[in-house]
């Protein structure tokens, strides 16, 4: 089965994957990188992951970083060390030999690209995701398997760095300009614009990455084959998406998107399985909407209600700490995500956050600036940017939902809210989140 984000990310996918993983043989990440962040609270202990699949807390499951993921080896090793310190075994972690590596120059180019865009910047996580996927498409990428052969690694790093010299020179110029602007004293000889960053020294980079390779070697595998073996033995494999439908490179709010495809169909390419291997698709949506970074967000609330949602929902990024933008549930966008992923079911998370917020609004259509009614998510960027949502108002609820465990525990207004969502988008809501804890959920059928 595939589990994907149904909005703009941060829906709490990690917690749902952690729950559903109980019956699975393997949990497989298929796209994205350490731009993602999952927080799982187990027995009062908080675990934060960026790259490692959420199933790692089960010692008997295989956790796979698939070929479609972009891996920053330094970050991955940091997570492995952190888990070991917490007494969690990583013996069952497998990393695709074909996954691409985020190299130091990707991180620098991401930041440089954003700085250069100025007001038009995307608000990326600056983790090097876009430049790494760009190199993959250009066939200049370095893959996990390259860590195991120093000679190949050196040749590939040299080949990849070559075409970037111009961009990196610009980066050096920019750095100088910025330092001048903030009045930072230039010590010693001024930085020559054609001297690349010391972090980009080929020799250092190769040495460092060879040592990463030594440490990661026991985990490197043919992960597609691992998936086939589990699927052919009729075992459950969970394909865990990062980010979400509206950040999809092809179907999201381009260019304000990530550089991979976080939708169910991409699980096949990003893990190496066929479409008919996928039996079920679950989408995860928050009971409201949030977005981090720039880009259109029709139901955004820039008022006290938005602030309350942010405070009550602790809407700050796991990866960058940025304050998320918050707004009402957008059913036009959600219905689009449901179809795009051909979802079978939804899990609605953080319903407890809406308690005491007052009458709840859900966007049921948009209106273009010319006055046209838009029932479906507009493909045209300019229309979407200027569209205003039209709302249905539903009664709110004031009860604290944190202790609800059975469907009967939820107040009637909460049921009505969930029913409205489910009927509007045409799939059942099967699971509801009522707090951060692993047990703070209500199964609806
Ligand atoms: P990138 O993925 O770092 O290139 O960022 C591209 C866009 O996707 C930015 O708007 C980011 O804020 C957003 N983004 C990337 N990863 C996540 C995530 O895990 N949750 C929410 N937004 C994300």
GROMACS .gro file of C-alpha atoms and ligand atoms in nm:
model
  468
    1UNK     CA    1   0.000   0.000   0.000
    2UNK     CA    2   0.104   0.359  -0.059
    3UNK     CA    3   0.070   0.638   0.196
    4UNK     CA    4   0.093   0.992   0.063
    5UNK     CA    5   0.038   1.349   0.172
    6UNK     CA    6  -0.289   1.495   0.042
    7UNK     CA    7  -0.217   1.866   0.090
    8UNK     CA    8   0.106   2.067   0.110
    9UNK     CA    9   0.301   1.834   0.337
   10UNK     CA   10   0.341   1.801   0.713
   11UNK     CA   11   0.011   1.614   0.746
   12UNK     CA   12   0.150   1.368   1.001
   13UNK     CA   13   0.227   1.088   0.758
   14UNK     CA   14   0.499   0.950   0.985
   15UNK     CA   15   0.255   0.874   1.261
   16UNK     CA   16   0.010   0.699   1.028
   17UNK     CA   17   0.289   0.497   0.864
   18UNK     CA   18   0.413   0.402   1.210
   19UNK     CA   19   0.063   0.275   1.297
   20UNK     CA   20  -0.002   0.091   0.974
   21UNK     CA   21   0.348  -0.055   0.971
   22UNK     CA   22   0.247  -0.292   1.248
   23UNK     CA   23   0.124  -0.543   0.989
   24UNK     CA   24   0.387  -0.478   0.724
   25UNK     CA   25   0.702  -0.659   0.623
   26UNK     CA   26   0.880  -0.356   0.484
   27UNK     CA   27   0.847   0.023   0.478
   28UNK     CA   28   0.991   0.195   0.174
   29UNK     CA   29   1.060   0.565   0.111
   30UNK     CA   30   1.037   0.635  -0.263
   31UNK     CA   31   1.109   1.005  -0.321
   32UNK     CA   32   1.229   1.327  -0.161
   33UNK     CA   33   1.516   1.357   0.081
   34UNK     CA   34   1.593   1.530   0.405
   35UNK     CA   35   1.358   1.813   0.308
   36UNK     CA   36   1.101   1.597   0.486
   37UNK     CA   37   1.062   1.562   0.858
   38UNK     CA   38   0.862   1.309   1.055
   39UNK     CA   39   0.803   1.326   1.426
   40UNK     CA   40   0.687   1.013   1.605
   41UNK     CA   41   0.611   1.007   1.976
   42UNK     CA   42   0.644   0.662   2.130
   43UNK     CA   43   0.615   0.599   2.502
   44UNK     CA   44   0.660   0.971   2.561
   45UNK     CA   45   0.987   0.975   2.367
   46UNK     CA   46   1.004   1.194   2.057
   47UNK     CA   47   1.183   1.072   1.744
   48UNK     CA   48   1.253   1.298   1.447
   49UNK     CA   49   1.346   1.151   1.110
   50UNK     CA   50   1.431   1.318   0.784
   51UNK     CA   51   1.549   1.028   0.572
   52UNK     CA   52   1.498   0.705   0.758
   53UNK     CA   53   1.151   0.552   0.701
   54UNK     CA   54   0.909   0.585   0.990
   55UNK     CA   55   0.897   0.205   1.040
   56UNK     CA   56   1.247   0.199   1.192
   57UNK     CA   57   1.105   0.181   1.545
   58UNK     CA   58   0.996  -0.179   1.473
   59UNK     CA   59   1.298  -0.405   1.505
   60UNK     CA   60   1.142  -0.677   1.287
   61UNK     CA   61   1.064  -0.466   0.978
   62UNK     CA   62   1.288  -0.392   0.685
   63UNK     CA   63   1.318  -0.017   0.628
   64UNK     CA   64   1.415   0.084   0.279
   65UNK     CA   65   1.545   0.407   0.131
   66UNK     CA   66   1.445   0.352  -0.229
   67UNK     CA   67   1.617   0.449  -0.552
   68UNK     CA   68   1.392   0.755  -0.594
   69UNK     CA   69   1.516   0.918  -0.274
   70UNK     CA   70   1.800   1.170  -0.272
   71UNK     CA   71   2.033   1.093   0.016
   72UNK     CA   72   2.259   1.334   0.200
   73UNK     CA   73   2.502   1.079   0.349
   74UNK     CA   74   2.608   1.309   0.631
   75UNK     CA   75   2.244   1.353   0.741
   76UNK     CA   76   2.173   0.982   0.707
   77UNK     CA   77   2.472   0.887   0.919
   78UNK     CA   78   2.366   1.146   1.178
   79UNK     CA   79   2.023   0.981   1.198
   80UNK     CA   80   2.175   0.635   1.225
   81UNK     CA   81   2.399   0.754   1.510
   82UNK     CA   82   2.105   0.922   1.686
   83UNK     CA   83   1.894   0.606   1.667
   84UNK     CA   84   2.179   0.391   1.798
   85UNK     CA   85   2.225   0.630   2.090
   86UNK     CA   86   1.852   0.593   2.167
   87UNK     CA   87   1.894   0.215   2.167
   88UNK     CA   88   1.704   0.163   1.838
   89UNK     CA   89   1.854  -0.098   1.607
   90UNK     CA   90   1.922   0.003   1.248
   91UNK     CA   91   2.029  -0.345   1.142
   92UNK     CA   92   1.727  -0.371   0.909
   93UNK     CA   93   1.791  -0.047   0.724
   94UNK     CA   94   1.855  -0.091   0.351
   95UNK     CA   95   1.962   0.182   0.111
   96UNK     CA   96   1.924   0.152  -0.263
   97UNK     CA   97   2.256   0.141  -0.442
   98UNK     CA   98   2.087   0.346  -0.716
   99UNK     CA   99   1.970   0.634  -0.494
  100UNK     CA  100   2.138   0.965  -0.575
  101UNK     CA  101   2.355   1.153  -0.329
  102UNK     CA  102   2.310   1.512  -0.223
  103UNK     CA  103   2.662   1.651  -0.245
  104UNK     CA  104   2.795   1.966  -0.074
  105UNK     CA  105   2.769   2.159  -0.402
  106UNK     CA  106   2.397   2.077  -0.427
  107UNK     CA  107   2.334   2.240  -0.092
  108UNK     CA  108   2.534   2.549  -0.190
  109UNK     CA  109   2.359   2.573  -0.527
  110UNK     CA  110   2.017   2.545  -0.362
  111UNK     CA  111   2.091   2.841  -0.136
  112UNK     CA  112   2.253   3.036  -0.418
  113UNK     CA  113   1.954   2.973  -0.645
  114UNK     CA  114   1.709   3.092  -0.382
  115UNK     CA  115   1.917   3.403  -0.304
  116UNK     CA  116   1.937   3.484  -0.671
  117UNK     CA  117   1.560   3.457  -0.714
  118UNK     CA  118   1.510   3.715  -0.439
  119UNK     CA  119   1.140   3.799  -0.410
  120UNK     CA  120   1.057   3.518  -0.649
  121UNK     CA  121   1.223   3.254  -0.435
  122UNK     CA  122   1.041   2.924  -0.376
  123UNK     CA  123   1.124   2.901  -0.008
  124UNK     CA  124   1.300   2.567  -0.045
  125UNK     CA  125   1.435   2.386   0.257
  126UNK     CA  126   1.784   2.460   0.116
  127UNK     CA  127   1.884   2.099   0.159
  128UNK     CA  128   2.005   2.063  -0.201
  129UNK     CA  129   1.703   1.865  -0.322
  130UNK     CA  130   1.640   2.049  -0.651
  131UNK     CA  131   2.005   2.062  -0.767
  132UNK     CA  132   2.048   1.692  -0.683
  133UNK     CA  133   1.745   1.584  -0.887
  134UNK     CA  134   1.863   1.818  -1.165
  135UNK     CA  135   2.200   1.639  -1.175
  136UNK     CA  136   2.020   1.306  -1.181
  137UNK     CA  137   1.827   1.415  -1.490
  138UNK     CA  138   2.145   1.554  -1.646
  139UNK     CA  139   2.315   1.220  -1.577
  140UNK     CA  140   2.575   1.393  -1.369
  141UNK     CA  141   2.458   1.249  -1.041
  142UNK     CA  142   2.663   1.056  -0.787
  143UNK     CA  143   2.488   0.743  -0.663
  144UNK     CA  144   2.510   0.552  -0.338
  145UNK     CA  145   2.700   0.270  -0.514
  146UNK     CA  146   2.969   0.517  -0.623
  147UNK     CA  147   3.072   0.554  -0.258
  148UNK     CA  148   3.217   0.205  -0.281
  149UNK     CA  149   3.468   0.279  -0.556
  150UNK     CA  150   3.708   0.564  -0.494
  151UNK     CA  151   3.823   0.590  -0.855
  152UNK     CA  152   3.473   0.613  -0.998
  153UNK     CA  153   3.374   0.853  -0.723
  154UNK     CA  154   3.659   1.091  -0.804
  155UNK     CA  155   3.589   1.083  -1.177
  156UNK     CA  156   3.220   1.147  -1.124
  157UNK     CA  157   3.271   1.427  -0.875
  158UNK     CA  158   3.510   1.597  -1.118
  159UNK     CA  159   3.262   1.559  -1.403
  160UNK     CA  160   2.977   1.695  -1.192
  161UNK     CA  161   3.173   1.992  -1.060
  162UNK     CA  162   3.296   2.107  -1.401
  163UNK     CA  163   2.968   2.247  -1.536
  164UNK     CA  164   2.897   2.413  -1.204
  165UNK     CA  165   3.205   2.631  -1.198
  166UNK     CA  166   3.020   2.932  -1.337
  167UNK     CA  167   2.739   2.901  -1.083
  168UNK     CA  168   2.987   2.852  -0.804
  169UNK     CA  169   3.185   3.156  -0.916
  170UNK     CA  170   2.865   3.357  -0.900
  171UNK     CA  171   2.816   3.218  -0.554
  172UNK     CA  172   3.157   3.344  -0.447
  173UNK     CA  173   3.075   3.689  -0.588
  174UNK     CA  174   2.746   3.685  -0.401
  175UNK     CA  175   2.913   3.583  -0.079
  176UNK     CA  176   3.155   3.869  -0.110
  177UNK     CA  177   2.875   4.113  -0.180
  178UNK     CA  178   2.670   3.991   0.113
  179UNK     CA  179   2.967   4.012   0.348
  180UNK     CA  180   3.032   4.366   0.232
  181UNK     CA  181   2.666   4.458   0.279
  182UNK     CA  182   2.663   4.341   0.639
  183UNK     CA  183   2.992   4.524   0.689
  184UNK     CA  184   3.179   4.207   0.779
  185UNK     CA  185   3.547   4.275   0.799
  186UNK     CA  186   3.751   4.099   0.532
  187UNK     CA  187   4.043   3.941   0.703
  188UNK     CA  188   4.360   3.870   0.509
  189UNK     CA  189   4.354   3.869   0.133
  190UNK     CA  190   4.013   3.928  -0.023
  191UNK     CA  191   3.845   3.612  -0.143
  192UNK     CA  192   3.920   3.563  -0.510
  193UNK     CA  193   3.597   3.521  -0.702
  194UNK     CA  194   3.726   3.219  -0.884
  195UNK     CA  195   3.835   3.038  -0.568
  196UNK     CA  196   3.569   2.780  -0.498
  197UNK     CA  197   3.442   2.711  -0.152
  198UNK     CA  198   3.691   2.496   0.046
  199UNK     CA  199   3.409   2.247   0.107
  200UNK     CA  200   3.421   2.178  -0.265
  201UNK     CA  201   3.779   2.064  -0.280
  202UNK     CA  202   3.770   1.741  -0.482
  203UNK     CA  203   4.031   1.563  -0.272
  204UNK     CA  204   3.855   1.638   0.058
  205UNK     CA  205   3.517   1.550  -0.085
  206UNK     CA  206   3.639   1.214  -0.217
  207UNK     CA  207   3.810   1.122   0.111
  208UNK     CA  208   3.508   1.215   0.314
  209UNK     CA  209   3.267   1.025   0.090
  210UNK     CA  210   3.482   0.714   0.080
  211UNK     CA  211   3.461   0.707   0.459
  212UNK     CA  212   3.080   0.756   0.438
  213UNK     CA  213   3.079   0.459   0.201
  214UNK     CA  214   3.262   0.239   0.450
  215UNK     CA  215   3.004   0.316   0.716
  216UNK     CA  216   2.702   0.275   0.490
  217UNK     CA  217   2.823  -0.036   0.307
  218UNK     CA  218   2.642  -0.291   0.530
  219UNK     CA  219   2.312  -0.119   0.446
  220UNK     CA  220   2.356  -0.080   0.068
  221UNK     CA  221   2.140  -0.323  -0.128
  222UNK     CA  222   1.935  -0.402  -0.437
  223UNK     CA  223   1.622  -0.266  -0.273
  224UNK     CA  224   1.385  -0.324  -0.568
  225UNK     CA  225   1.457  -0.695  -0.533
  226UNK     CA  226   1.383  -0.676  -0.161
  227UNK     CA  227   1.041  -0.527  -0.245
  228UNK     CA  228   0.970  -0.795  -0.508
  229UNK     CA  229   1.055  -1.072  -0.265
  230UNK     CA  230   0.820  -0.937   0.000
  231UNK     CA  231   0.539  -0.868  -0.251
  232UNK     CA  232   0.575  -1.205  -0.423
  233UNK     CA  233   0.542  -1.370  -0.082
  234UNK     CA  234   0.214  -1.179  -0.031
  235UNK     CA  235   0.358  -0.967   0.247
  236UNK     CA  236   0.246  -0.609   0.301
  237UNK     CA  237   0.488  -0.343   0.185
  238UNK     CA  238   0.420   0.019   0.277
  239UNK     CA  239   0.547   0.280   0.035
  240UNK     CA  240   0.588   0.597   0.236
  241UNK     CA  241   0.560   0.928   0.052
  242UNK     CA  242   0.724   1.250   0.167
  243UNK     CA  243   0.584   1.600   0.095
  244UNK     CA  244   0.244   1.592  -0.076
  245UNK     CA  245   0.029   1.614  -0.389
  246UNK     CA  246   0.023   1.993  -0.416
  247UNK     CA  247   0.403   2.002  -0.401
  248UNK     CA  248   0.429   1.750  -0.687
  249UNK     CA  249   0.674   1.857  -0.958
  250UNK     CA  250   0.421   1.784  -1.236
  251UNK     CA  251   0.083   1.825  -1.072
  252UNK     CA  252   0.143   2.069  -0.788
  253UNK     CA  253   0.151   2.447  -0.782
  254UNK     CA  254   0.460   2.473  -1.005
  255UNK     CA  255   0.712   2.634  -0.964
  256UNK     CA  256   0.634   2.642  -0.592
  257UNK     CA  257   0.682   2.268  -0.558
  258UNK     CA  258   0.948   2.020  -0.465
  259UNK     CA  259   1.163   1.849  -0.729
  260UNK     CA  260   1.016   1.499  -0.705
  261UNK     CA  261   0.675   1.335  -0.749
  262UNK     CA  262   0.519   1.275  -0.407
  263UNK     CA  263   0.213   1.100  -0.550
  264UNK     CA  264   0.117   0.733  -0.539
  265UNK     CA  265   0.211   0.661  -0.901
  266UNK     CA  266   0.569   0.760  -0.830
  267UNK     CA  267   0.607   0.480  -0.577
  268UNK     CA  268   0.651   0.241  -0.868
  269UNK     CA  269   0.945   0.429  -1.020
  270UNK     CA  270   1.096   0.534  -0.688
  271UNK     CA  271   1.097   0.181  -0.547
  272UNK     CA  272   1.118  -0.032  -0.862
  273UNK     CA  273   0.781  -0.209  -0.853
  274UNK     CA  274   0.493  -0.229  -1.100
  275UNK     CA  275   0.159  -0.041  -1.083
  276UNK     CA  276  -0.029  -0.363  -1.012
  277UNK     CA  277   0.187  -0.423  -0.706
  278UNK     CA  278  -0.005  -0.141  -0.541
  279UNK     CA  279  -0.324  -0.262  -0.381
  280UNK     CA  280  -0.430   0.039  -0.179
  281UNK     CA  281  -0.362   0.411  -0.152
  282UNK     CA  282  -0.416   0.614   0.163
  283UNK     CA  283  -0.395   0.992   0.171
  284UNK     CA  284  -0.316   1.186   0.484
  285UNK     CA  285  -0.476   1.526   0.535
  286UNK     CA  286  -0.478   1.759   0.830
  287UNK     CA  287  -0.819   1.871   0.956
  288UNK     CA  288  -0.717   2.215   0.827
  289UNK     CA  289  -0.448   2.321   0.582
  290UNK     CA  290  -0.090   2.440   0.616
  291UNK     CA  291   0.183   2.530   0.375
  292UNK     CA  292   0.547   2.618   0.430
  293UNK     CA  293   0.741   2.821   0.177
  294UNK     CA  294   0.603   3.043  -0.097
  295UNK     CA  295   0.323   2.975  -0.345
  296UNK     CA  296  -0.054   2.992  -0.378
  297UNK     CA  297  -0.261   2.890  -0.078
  298UNK     CA  298  -0.624   2.992  -0.142
  299UNK     CA  299  -0.764   2.926   0.207
  300UNK     CA  300  -0.477   3.090   0.396
  301UNK     CA  301  -0.581   3.272   0.713
  302UNK     CA  302  -0.377   3.580   0.790
  303UNK     CA  303  -0.569   3.663   1.104
  304UNK     CA  304  -0.614   3.559   1.465
  305UNK     CA  305  -0.776   3.228   1.372
  306UNK     CA  306  -0.470   3.142   1.162
  307UNK     CA  307  -0.243   3.234   1.454
  308UNK     CA  308  -0.448   3.015   1.689
  309UNK     CA  309  -0.422   2.718   1.455
  310UNK     CA  310  -0.045   2.767   1.429
  311UNK     CA  311  -0.009   2.789   1.808
  312UNK     CA  312  -0.243   2.505   1.894
  313UNK     CA  313  -0.110   2.282   1.617
  314UNK     CA  314   0.259   2.372   1.682
  315UNK     CA  315   0.287   2.450   1.316
  316UNK     CA  316   0.660   2.498   1.288
  317UNK     CA  317   0.870   2.292   1.047
  318UNK     CA  318   1.045   1.977   1.171
  319UNK     CA  319   1.321   2.036   0.917
  320UNK     CA  320   1.374   2.411   0.908
  321UNK     CA  321   1.181   2.537   1.213
  322UNK     CA  322   0.993   2.778   0.985
  323UNK     CA  323   0.645   2.894   1.090
  324UNK     CA  324   0.391   2.729   0.863
  325UNK     CA  325   0.114   2.925   0.695
  326UNK     CA  326  -0.226   2.800   0.811
  327UNK     CA  327  -0.579   2.808   0.671
  328UNK     CA  328  -0.914   2.633   0.642
  329UNK     CA  329  -0.954   2.288   0.494
  330UNK     CA  330  -0.956   2.323   0.114
  331UNK     CA  331  -1.186   2.057  -0.029
  332UNK     CA  332  -1.130   2.166  -0.390
  333UNK     CA  333  -0.760   2.093  -0.351
  334UNK     CA  334  -0.823   1.779  -0.148
  335UNK     CA  335  -1.062   1.633  -0.407
  336UNK     CA  336  -0.794   1.698  -0.668
  337UNK     CA  337  -0.535   1.513  -0.455
  338UNK     CA  338  -0.776   1.224  -0.399
  339UNK     CA  339  -0.820   1.176  -0.774
  340UNK     CA  340  -0.458   1.233  -0.863
  341UNK     CA  341  -0.358   0.955  -0.625
  342UNK     CA  342  -0.672   0.748  -0.678
  343UNK     CA  343  -0.699   0.725  -0.300
  344UNK     CA  344  -0.897   0.451  -0.130
  345UNK     CA  345  -0.910   0.615   0.209
  346UNK     CA  346  -0.813   0.922   0.405
  347UNK     CA  347  -0.662   0.966   0.747
  348UNK     CA  348  -0.749   1.305   0.894
  349UNK     CA  349  -0.491   1.422   1.146
  350UNK     CA  350  -0.487   1.691   1.414
  351UNK     CA  351  -0.863   1.717   1.450
  352UNK     CA  352  -0.806   1.810   1.817
  353UNK     CA  353  -0.644   2.137   1.706
  354UNK     CA  354  -0.980   2.267   1.578
  355UNK     CA  355  -1.149   2.233   1.914
  356UNK     CA  356  -1.274   2.573   2.034
  357UNK     CA  357  -1.195   2.744   1.702
  358UNK     CA  358  -1.566   2.820   1.645
  359UNK     CA  359  -1.770   2.752   1.332
  360UNK     CA  360  -1.547   2.565   1.091
  361UNK     CA  361  -1.513   2.661   0.729
  362UNK     CA  362  -1.429   2.437   0.437
  363UNK     CA  363  -1.363   2.567   0.085
  364UNK     CA  364  -1.605   2.405  -0.160
  365UNK     CA  365  -1.529   2.603  -0.475
  366UNK     CA  366  -1.314   2.892  -0.594
  367UNK     CA  367  -1.416   3.204  -0.780
  368UNK     CA  368  -1.184   3.352  -1.040
  369UNK     CA  369  -1.118   3.724  -1.037
  370UNK     CA  370  -1.350   3.757  -1.339
  371UNK     CA  371  -1.628   3.596  -1.132
  372UNK     CA  372  -1.627   3.247  -1.286
  373UNK     CA  373  -1.713   2.959  -1.055
  374UNK     CA  374  -1.432   2.702  -1.036
  375UNK     CA  375  -1.543   2.365  -0.903
  376UNK     CA  376  -1.217   2.191  -0.977
  377UNK     CA  377  -0.857   2.277  -0.903
  378UNK     CA  378  -0.745   2.516  -1.180
  379UNK     CA  379  -0.447   2.403  -1.384
  380UNK     CA  380  -0.360   2.756  -1.488
  381UNK     CA  381  -0.117   2.922  -1.253
  382UNK     CA  382  -0.254   3.277  -1.295
  383UNK     CA  383  -0.611   3.164  -1.228
  384UNK     CA  384  -0.508   2.977  -0.915
  385UNK     CA  385  -0.300   3.268  -0.786
  386UNK     CA  386  -0.594   3.508  -0.802
  387UNK     CA  387  -0.878   3.267  -0.715
  388UNK     CA  388  -1.071   3.322  -0.395
  389UNK     CA  389  -1.231   3.035  -0.207
  390UNK     CA  390  -1.600   3.009  -0.127
  391UNK     CA  391  -1.682   2.838   0.199
  392UNK     CA  392  -1.940   2.615   0.358
  393UNK     CA  393  -1.970   2.682   0.730
  394UNK     CA  394  -2.004   2.386   0.966
  395UNK     CA  395  -2.060   2.383   1.343
  396UNK     CA  396  -1.744   2.361   1.551
  397UNK     CA  397  -1.684   2.171   1.874
  398UNK     CA  398  -1.532   2.273   2.206
  399UNK     CA  399  -1.457   1.938   2.365
  400UNK     CA  400  -1.097   1.833   2.418
  401UNK     CA  401  -1.050   1.537   2.182
  402UNK     CA  402  -0.715   1.423   2.325
  403UNK     CA  403  -0.870   1.133   2.516
  404UNK     CA  404  -1.104   1.008   2.238
  405UNK     CA  405  -1.022   0.652   2.130
  406UNK     CA  406  -1.353   0.512   1.998
  407UNK     CA  407  -1.578   0.661   1.734
  408UNK     CA  408  -1.849   0.720   2.000
  409UNK     CA  409  -1.605   0.939   2.196
  410UNK     CA  410  -1.598   1.202   1.921
  411UNK     CA  411  -1.856   1.483   1.951
  412UNK     CA  412  -2.138   1.488   1.694
  413UNK     CA  413  -2.005   1.807   1.534
  414UNK     CA  414  -1.668   1.638   1.476
  415UNK     CA  415  -1.842   1.345   1.309
  416UNK     CA  416  -2.042   1.585   1.091
  417UNK     CA  417  -1.723   1.765   0.991
  418UNK     CA  418  -1.552   1.439   0.894
  419UNK     CA  419  -1.862   1.314   0.712
  420UNK     CA  420  -1.881   1.636   0.511
  421UNK     CA  421  -1.516   1.599   0.404
  422UNK     CA  422  -1.557   1.233   0.319
  423UNK     CA  423  -1.873   1.284   0.111
  424UNK     CA  424  -1.729   1.584  -0.070
  425UNK     CA  425  -1.412   1.409  -0.183
  426UNK     CA  426  -1.569   1.067  -0.227
  427UNK     CA  427  -1.351   0.846  -0.006
  428UNK     CA  428  -1.400   0.727   0.352
  429UNK     CA  429  -1.213   0.875   0.644
  430UNK     CA  430  -1.076   0.565   0.814
  431UNK     CA  431  -0.849   0.710   1.077
  432UNK     CA  432  -0.856   1.031   1.281
  433UNK     CA  433  -0.568   1.182   1.475
  434UNK     CA  434  -0.652   1.351   1.805
  435UNK     CA  435  -0.306   1.428   1.944
  436UNK     CA  436   0.064   1.365   1.884
  437UNK     CA  437   0.087   1.039   2.081
  438UNK     CA  438   0.100   0.705   1.903
  439UNK     CA  439  -0.225   0.597   2.073
  440UNK     CA  440  -0.409   0.925   2.013
  441UNK     CA  441  -0.612   0.799   1.720
  442UNK     CA  442  -0.968   0.691   1.647
  443UNK     CA  443  -1.037   0.420   1.388
  444UNK     CA  444  -1.363   0.485   1.208
  445UNK     CA  445  -1.420   0.148   1.047
  446LIG     P1  446   1.257   2.169  -0.156
  446LIG     O1  447   1.188   2.039  -0.153
  446LIG     O2  448   1.353   2.188  -0.041
  446LIG     O3  449   1.321   2.200  -0.287
  446LIG     O4  450   1.145   2.283  -0.134
  446LIG     C1  451   1.046   2.310  -0.231
  446LIG     C2  452   0.915   2.345  -0.165
  446LIG     O5  453   0.862   2.230  -0.101
  446LIG     C3  454   0.925   2.453  -0.056
  446LIG     O6  455   0.805   2.529  -0.057
  446LIG     C4  456   0.932   2.373   0.071
  446LIG     O7  457   0.887   2.446   0.183
  446LIG     C5  458   0.839   2.258   0.037
  446LIG     N1  459   0.868   2.136   0.113
  446LIG     C6  460   0.968   2.048   0.090
  446LIG     N2  461   0.962   1.946   0.177
  446LIG     C7  462   0.856   1.969   0.255
  446LIG     C8  463   0.795   1.895   0.362
  446LIG     O8  464   0.839   1.787   0.403
  446LIG     N3  465   0.685   1.953   0.417
  446LIG     C9  466   0.633   2.070   0.372
  446LIG     N4  467   0.685   2.139   0.273
  446LIG    C10  468   0.795   2.090   0.214
   0.00000   0.00000   0.00000
